[in-house]
Amino acid sequence: METKEMIKINQLNKSFGDLHVLKDINMTVLESDVVCLIGASGSGKSTLLRCLNFLEKKDNGEIIIEGNEVDPGTDNLNKIRERVGMVFQHFNLFPHKTVLENIIEAPIMVKGVNKEEAIFKAKQLLKKVGLEDKSDVYPSKLSGGQKQRVAIARALAMEPDIMLFDEPTSALDPELVGEVLTTMKELAEEGMTMVVVTHEMGFAREVADWIVYMHDGKIIERGNPEQFFNHPKEERTQEFLKTTMLK
Amino acid sequence: MPSFSHFFHILTDTKGVFIKAMLLTLELTAVSIIIGIAIGLFFALLKISKIKILELISDTYVYLVRGTPLIVQIFILYFGISGIFLLPDFWAASLALALHNGAYISEILRGAIQAVDKGQMEAGRSLGMTKALALRRIILPQAFRRALPPLGNQFIISLKDSSLAAFISMNELFNVATTLGSNNFDEMTYLLIVAVYYLLLVALMTFVVNRFELKLAVSDR
């Protein structure tokens, strides 16, 4: 059986005013793929990710999600976003809601799941991310790593087909990065389709199926981790890897 | 200055009439706050709609209300509108106060809504929420909480502003005090008494707002 194309991007362009941040991007993500987008800040990788669930509007080009081209003008973006979960750098948990309320909010209000079922599911997800004892706590009481794991559980509660991660560990203290990466790794092993913007080269090397290196709004190189890290073809990639690996 | 015993004597003697006036003051204030919040929220949402014409409507409303004295607004509603259709005194005063409050409350709420981190709306949208749902469930609860201290301030101002209803002969606290004061040639005593009633009401209002703040602050603990 042919593997399903979860995301396909054709000739995507995006500008902020005079700044051309995405230049003719082409990319395909197959089912169960883990794709890591890497590159210096300002290279356009976060913007690309945000275009995938239409938090940013593309200027032109095609974005095809699970076989259907999405036209932001006419399609119901909310329906698509239900299937594309997103985890943010700064967690963006709802501070006025407890951990449990954060997780059940969208399933109940958006999908119309009944409350008992949503709570049951939420508790399972909390167990999965190792926070079953935190369900009645407010986000302000959690560490950064715990917040991010709740954010992952919150996105998973909508049962998405694709998960997007926008620098999920960049705002964390170094000792908290591991717990979040472990959760993400487990998710990858379960076969979740994931697109991850990250600076964690160790994670990319270990978990990714594909690495995509972006520079100045363009995709410079892509390859599997072995190829990419050990035998980068492009000069710019080699330079980038040299500077990041020194850190 | 009146002597203390004289002051307390009059205070006790006039208890009934002042409590009645106090209830009217409370009613005027409560109605003007409740309608004022609805008006304020409406115009705050227009202002953040990012639709030029709606923003302009909101700006114009705020400008007109903030640009004219409350007493002028009360008289316009009392004399002007009454000429077209008869507005009972109570509603002329309450609506004028509500429209007046609404302008200030809309600015308070607009500021509070805009102060909520934009990642909150993005998180809501990324979970498939419509803008309206995210606004109602995610943004507004946080904005209200942030707005509570300045809102409390505004509520106290509107309580005291309700004294202007005296000028369209509503028998609220201030009117009762000045009337009794001049009838008895004892203005100072009655003004001091009415000050005590206002202080009591403000204390009560402060207490309620503080309790509400504490209740909403539960997520910080």
XYZ file of C-alpha atoms in Angstrom:
468
model
C 0.000 0.000 0.000
C 1.248 3.439 -0.864
C 2.027 5.648 2.104
C -0.388 8.521 2.489
C 0.776 12.061 1.798
C -0.174 13.981 4.938
C 1.204 17.353 3.891
C 2.230 18.516 0.464
C 3.452 22.028 -0.218
C 3.950 23.369 -3.732
C 5.728 26.641 -4.523
C 4.735 28.286 -1.275
C 5.608 31.971 -0.909
C 5.092 34.311 1.983
C 6.179 37.889 2.642
C 5.864 40.193 5.606
C 5.777 43.570 3.889
C 8.997 43.839 1.918
C 10.518 40.864 3.661
C 10.267 37.707 1.571
C 10.359 35.024 4.293
C 9.368 31.901 2.347
C 10.630 31.443 -1.199
C 9.157 28.737 -3.429
C 8.961 26.098 -0.725
C 8.229 22.529 -1.847
C 7.850 19.812 0.717
C 6.076 16.502 1.237
C 5.428 14.822 4.560
C 4.258 11.227 4.484
C 2.210 9.452 7.130
C 4.206 8.706 10.304
C 7.092 10.844 9.095
C 8.976 12.907 11.617
C 10.404 15.936 9.857
C 12.739 18.302 11.688
C 13.026 21.819 10.321
C 16.318 23.349 11.308
C 18.108 26.572 10.488
C 19.202 29.849 12.026
C 16.599 32.172 13.480
C 15.027 34.238 10.745
C 15.418 31.457 8.206
C 11.643 31.074 7.873
C 11.203 27.696 9.544
C 8.669 28.873 12.136
C 6.729 30.799 9.506
C 6.595 27.675 7.352
C 5.239 25.684 10.280
C 2.654 28.358 11.071
C 1.522 28.336 7.438
C 0.727 24.648 7.801
C -2.160 25.311 10.175
C -2.930 28.683 8.653
C -1.956 30.829 11.616
C -0.056 32.666 8.866
C -1.687 33.280 5.518
C 0.315 32.180 2.517
C 0.767 34.658 -0.331
C 0.669 32.020 -3.050
C 1.407 28.364 -3.659
C -0.487 25.248 -2.644
C -0.893 23.660 0.762
C -2.417 20.202 0.550
C -3.431 18.587 3.834
C -4.314 14.881 3.680
C -4.987 15.061 -0.029
C -7.149 18.170 -0.039
C -5.848 21.505 -1.183
C -6.730 24.108 1.384
C -8.084 27.420 0.205
C -8.081 29.698 3.271
C -10.641 31.912 1.563
C -13.379 29.332 1.290
C -12.436 26.285 3.344
C -13.328 25.954 6.987
C -9.904 26.336 8.561
C -11.244 25.347 11.968
C -12.073 21.891 10.639
C -8.525 21.518 9.337
C -6.997 22.805 12.539
C -8.900 20.121 14.442
C -6.750 17.590 12.589
C -3.477 19.507 12.838
C -2.306 19.935 16.433
C 0.184 22.618 17.374
C 2.624 22.978 20.245
C 4.098 26.430 20.819
C 7.450 27.621 22.076
C 5.796 29.478 24.956
C 3.254 26.713 25.710
C 0.270 29.101 25.519
C -1.643 27.145 28.132
C -4.844 28.828 29.288
C -3.791 30.321 32.645
C -7.341 30.641 33.997
C -8.042 26.952 33.555
C -6.664 23.947 35.404
C -4.550 21.379 33.605
C -7.595 19.159 33.105
C -9.758 22.074 31.927
C -7.043 23.065 29.458
C -7.200 19.613 27.922
C -10.978 19.080 27.814
C -11.868 22.585 26.613
C -11.528 22.054 22.875
C -12.875 18.474 22.698
C -16.034 19.620 24.505
C -16.505 23.053 22.944
C -15.281 22.295 19.420
C -15.952 18.609 18.868
C -18.954 18.308 21.159
C -17.524 15.370 23.098
C -19.452 14.823 26.315
C -17.732 15.880 29.508
C -17.205 12.470 31.146
C -15.673 11.087 28.001
C -13.429 14.136 27.589
C -12.248 13.845 31.194
C -11.579 10.135 30.805
C -9.535 10.776 27.682
C -7.710 13.711 29.288
C -6.675 11.586 32.260
C -5.287 8.960 29.913
C -3.311 11.615 28.074
C -2.005 13.063 31.339
C -0.855 9.623 32.321
C 0.837 9.261 28.977
C 2.822 12.480 29.494
C 3.529 11.540 33.107
C 1.401 14.212 34.794
C -1.635 12.310 36.065
C -1.229 13.894 39.509
C -1.418 17.446 38.131
C -4.909 17.466 36.657
C -6.396 19.958 39.137
C -3.398 22.281 39.249
C -3.268 25.643 37.487
C -0.512 26.161 34.886
C 1.216 28.791 37.041
C 2.192 26.000 39.422
C 3.964 23.905 36.783
C 7.555 23.932 35.589
C 8.243 24.775 31.969
C 8.732 21.137 31.068
C 5.456 20.168 32.717
C 3.649 23.019 30.963
C 4.912 21.854 27.615
C 3.858 18.269 28.289
C 0.371 19.532 29.201
C 0.371 21.523 25.961
C 1.199 18.336 24.069
C -1.613 16.491 25.850
C -3.985 19.358 25.068
C -3.175 19.149 21.362
C -3.461 15.346 21.380
C -6.905 15.521 22.997
C -8.280 16.660 19.644
C -6.960 13.408 18.152
C -5.033 15.132 15.389
C -3.522 13.327 12.405
C -0.547 15.690 12.307
C 1.349 17.415 15.104
C 3.326 20.611 14.593
C 5.965 21.661 17.126
C 7.310 25.216 17.058
C 10.592 25.172 18.988
C 8.978 23.231 21.841
C 12.069 23.236 24.045
C 13.558 26.661 23.290
C 11.938 28.370 26.282
C 12.934 25.636 28.738
C 15.726 25.478 31.275
C 18.333 22.983 30.035
C 17.482 20.367 32.674
C 13.818 20.335 31.567
C 14.433 19.797 27.867
C 14.850 16.033 28.208
C 11.385 15.263 29.604
C 9.690 17.074 26.713
C 11.870 15.423 24.084
C 11.129 12.023 25.641
C 7.395 12.657 25.324
C 7.849 13.706 21.711
C 9.982 10.683 20.982
C 7.290 8.357 22.359
C 4.758 10.084 20.164
C 6.981 9.574 17.126
C 7.360 5.894 17.977
C 3.566 5.539 18.058
C 3.531 6.651 14.435
C 2.364 10.235 14.764
C 3.129 12.424 11.772
C 5.224 15.262 13.152
C 6.821 18.429 11.846
C 9.222 19.856 14.387
C 11.047 23.182 14.297
C 13.960 22.643 16.627
C 17.490 23.539 17.612
C 17.933 20.185 19.352
C 20.335 18.470 16.983
C 20.527 15.382 19.167
C 16.764 14.922 18.930
C 16.780 15.554 15.193
C 19.534 13.032 14.663
C 17.890 10.368 16.778
C 14.173 10.753 16.025
C 13.756 12.445 12.650
C 13.125 10.554 9.426
C 13.988 13.658 7.471
C 15.928 16.784 8.223
C 15.092 19.911 6.308
C 17.615 22.727 6.509
C 16.348 26.213 5.764
C 18.314 29.363 5.147
C 17.028 32.785 4.142
C 13.523 31.538 3.315
C 14.657 28.661 1.141
C 15.067 24.943 1.681
C 18.803 24.415 1.173
C 19.109 20.729 1.845
C 17.088 17.749 2.979
C 18.102 14.256 3.825
C 17.879 11.506 6.388
C 19.809 12.194 9.611
C 22.782 9.980 8.719
C 23.228 11.638 5.353
C 22.503 15.109 6.625
C 24.711 15.190 9.683
C 27.581 13.046 8.410
C 27.714 13.939 4.740
C 26.061 17.323 4.184
C 26.232 18.220 0.510
C 25.743 21.950 0.588
C 28.426 24.325 1.778
C 25.942 26.395 3.769
C 24.718 23.307 5.569
C 28.283 22.352 6.457
C 28.906 25.831 7.868
C 25.670 25.757 9.835
C 26.407 22.343 11.298
C 29.934 23.414 12.217
C 28.680 26.407 14.206
C 25.782 24.585 15.893
C 27.757 21.488 16.797
C 30.380 23.612 18.540
C 27.758 24.764 21.056
C -19.187 72.898 62.376
C -21.995 70.985 64.075
C -21.251 69.336 67.404
C -20.860 65.579 67.510
C -23.996 65.026 69.577
C -26.022 67.169 67.172
C -24.586 65.241 64.209
C -25.420 61.845 65.713
C -28.845 63.048 66.793
C -29.717 64.084 63.234
C -28.050 60.974 61.798
C -30.309 58.734 63.878
C -33.409 60.835 63.256
C -33.048 60.823 59.473
C -32.068 57.170 59.164
C -35.304 56.133 57.432
C -35.316 58.755 54.729
C -31.598 58.385 54.019
C -31.763 54.607 53.767
C -34.556 54.970 51.253
C -32.428 57.449 49.303
C -29.454 55.118 49.589
C -31.449 52.309 47.990
C -32.320 54.572 45.079
C -28.643 55.516 44.714
C -27.762 51.814 44.727
C -30.401 51.059 42.105
C -29.189 53.870 39.849
C -25.618 52.687 40.250
C -26.352 48.996 39.752
C -28.424 49.580 36.611
C -25.847 51.958 35.174
C -23.021 49.500 35.864
C -24.796 46.471 34.405
C -25.953 48.260 31.263
C -22.625 50.096 31.163
C -20.714 46.802 31.073
C -22.881 45.547 28.200
C -22.394 48.802 26.287
C -18.700 48.857 27.132
C -18.146 45.289 25.965
C -20.039 45.986 22.759
C -17.943 49.024 21.877
C -14.703 47.353 22.996
C -15.417 44.493 20.565
C -16.171 46.984 17.786
C -12.876 48.680 18.525
C -10.839 45.470 18.263
C -12.806 44.158 15.256
C -10.151 45.480 12.839
C -13.044 46.676 10.658
C -12.501 50.377 9.971
C -16.116 51.519 10.053
C -16.831 49.686 13.328
C -13.691 51.119 14.901
C -14.810 54.563 13.805
C -18.233 54.075 15.388
C -16.586 53.026 18.635
C -14.134 55.941 18.558
C -16.940 58.402 17.898
C -19.021 57.101 20.778
C -16.112 57.258 23.197
C -15.180 60.731 21.988
C -18.704 62.126 22.324
C -19.224 60.698 25.789
C -15.815 61.542 27.169
C -15.928 64.932 25.497
C -19.064 66.189 27.248
C -19.909 66.539 30.945
C -22.132 63.894 32.469
C -24.589 66.520 33.681
C -25.063 67.683 30.077
C -25.721 64.081 29.018
C -28.243 63.602 31.804
C -30.080 66.805 30.817
C -30.066 65.842 27.145
C -31.680 62.511 27.941
C -34.076 64.053 30.450
C -35.237 67.044 28.414
C -34.324 66.041 24.881
C -35.429 62.461 24.719
C -38.438 63.112 26.929
C -39.620 65.485 24.218
C -39.737 62.614 21.729
C -40.952 59.856 23.980
C -41.471 60.006 27.682
C -38.532 58.544 29.563
C -39.255 58.078 33.284
C -36.829 60.084 35.459
C -35.215 56.924 36.762
C -34.457 55.638 33.278
C -33.280 59.008 32.008
C -30.768 59.110 34.841
C -29.806 55.413 34.643
C -29.370 55.388 30.889
C -27.336 58.588 30.923
C -25.106 57.085 33.601
C -24.915 53.782 31.701
C -24.000 55.438 28.401
C -21.429 57.500 30.248
C -19.957 54.515 32.078
C -20.052 52.453 28.903
C -17.502 54.696 27.204
C -15.011 54.406 30.044
C -15.663 50.695 30.515
C -15.151 50.065 26.798
C -11.707 51.642 27.022
C -10.883 49.592 30.130
C -12.015 46.357 28.455
C -10.307 47.140 25.162
C -7.022 47.654 26.962
C -7.477 44.463 28.971
C -8.379 42.387 25.897
C -5.376 43.703 23.990
C -3.122 42.969 26.958
C -3.900 39.236 26.757
C -0.967 37.502 25.068
C -1.711 36.882 21.402
C -0.489 33.311 21.830
C -3.735 32.655 23.712
C -5.856 33.339 20.645
C -3.436 31.304 18.524
C -3.626 28.380 20.917
C -7.416 28.506 20.791
C -7.488 28.745 17.015
C -4.940 25.930 16.674
C -7.378 23.686 18.565
C -10.068 24.398 15.997
C -11.934 27.103 17.904
C -13.664 29.869 15.971
C -12.553 33.396 16.771
C -15.801 34.030 18.638
C -15.455 30.888 20.745
C -11.823 31.615 21.601
C -12.781 35.167 22.506
C -15.588 34.017 24.783
C -13.859 31.071 26.444
C -10.187 32.063 26.430
C -9.642 35.793 25.958
C -12.532 37.502 27.759
C -12.214 35.609 31.074
C -8.569 36.637 31.255
C -9.344 40.182 30.147
C -12.101 40.597 32.745
C -9.776 39.513 35.468
C -7.171 41.998 34.372
C -9.821 44.698 34.039
C -11.239 44.224 37.512
C -9.127 46.807 39.404
C -9.824 49.629 36.926
C -13.453 48.459 36.670
C -13.780 48.677 40.457
C -12.495 52.213 40.208
C -15.057 52.985 37.532
C -17.853 51.482 39.631
C -16.941 53.773 42.517
C -16.905 56.760 40.181
C -20.340 55.830 38.853
C -21.687 55.466 42.388
C -20.633 58.999 43.164
C -21.675 60.290 39.741
C -25.198 59.090 40.462
C -25.470 62.162 42.727
C -25.908 64.189 39.550
C -29.327 62.580 39.169
C -30.346 65.031 41.900
C -30.501 67.662 39.189
C -33.412 65.908 37.512
C -35.074 65.691 40.934
C -34.396 62.055 41.726
C -34.575 61.616 45.476
C -31.254 59.893 45.776
C -28.744 60.552 48.556
C -27.369 63.887 47.479
C -30.761 65.394 46.684
C -32.185 64.313 50.027
C -29.192 65.774 51.847
C -29.335 69.177 50.163
C -33.116 69.405 50.448
C -33.205 68.503 54.147
C -30.165 70.697 54.767
C -31.702 73.825 53.328
C -35.130 73.140 54.829
C -33.557 72.972 58.265
C -30.969 75.715 57.663
C -28.370 73.104 58.616
C -26.563 72.238 55.333
C -23.262 71.175 56.882
C -24.751 68.508 59.143
C -26.658 66.916 56.272
C -23.680 67.052 53.942
C -21.566 65.271 56.531
C -24.284 62.686 56.993
C -24.554 62.031 53.256
C -20.764 61.715 53.109
C -21.024 58.922 55.686
C -23.562 57.078 53.519
C -21.394 57.403 50.438
C -18.369 56.160 52.365
C -20.391 53.157 53.524
C -21.478 52.349 49.984
C -17.954 52.720 48.640
C -16.634 50.453 51.394
C -19.253 47.854 50.480
C -18.432 48.136 46.793
C -14.690 47.889 47.421
C -15.277 44.794 49.523
C -17.333 43.128 46.791
C -14.789 43.955 44.064
C -11.920 42.701 46.233
C -13.730 39.446 46.930
C -14.308 39.016 43.229
C -10.642 39.691 42.502
C -9.603 37.086 45.045
C -11.980 34.584 43.553
C -10.603 35.119 40.069
C -7.007 35.077 41.313
C -7.388 31.419 42.264
C -5.384 30.389 39.203
C -2.343 32.259 40.547
C -2.210 30.337 43.779
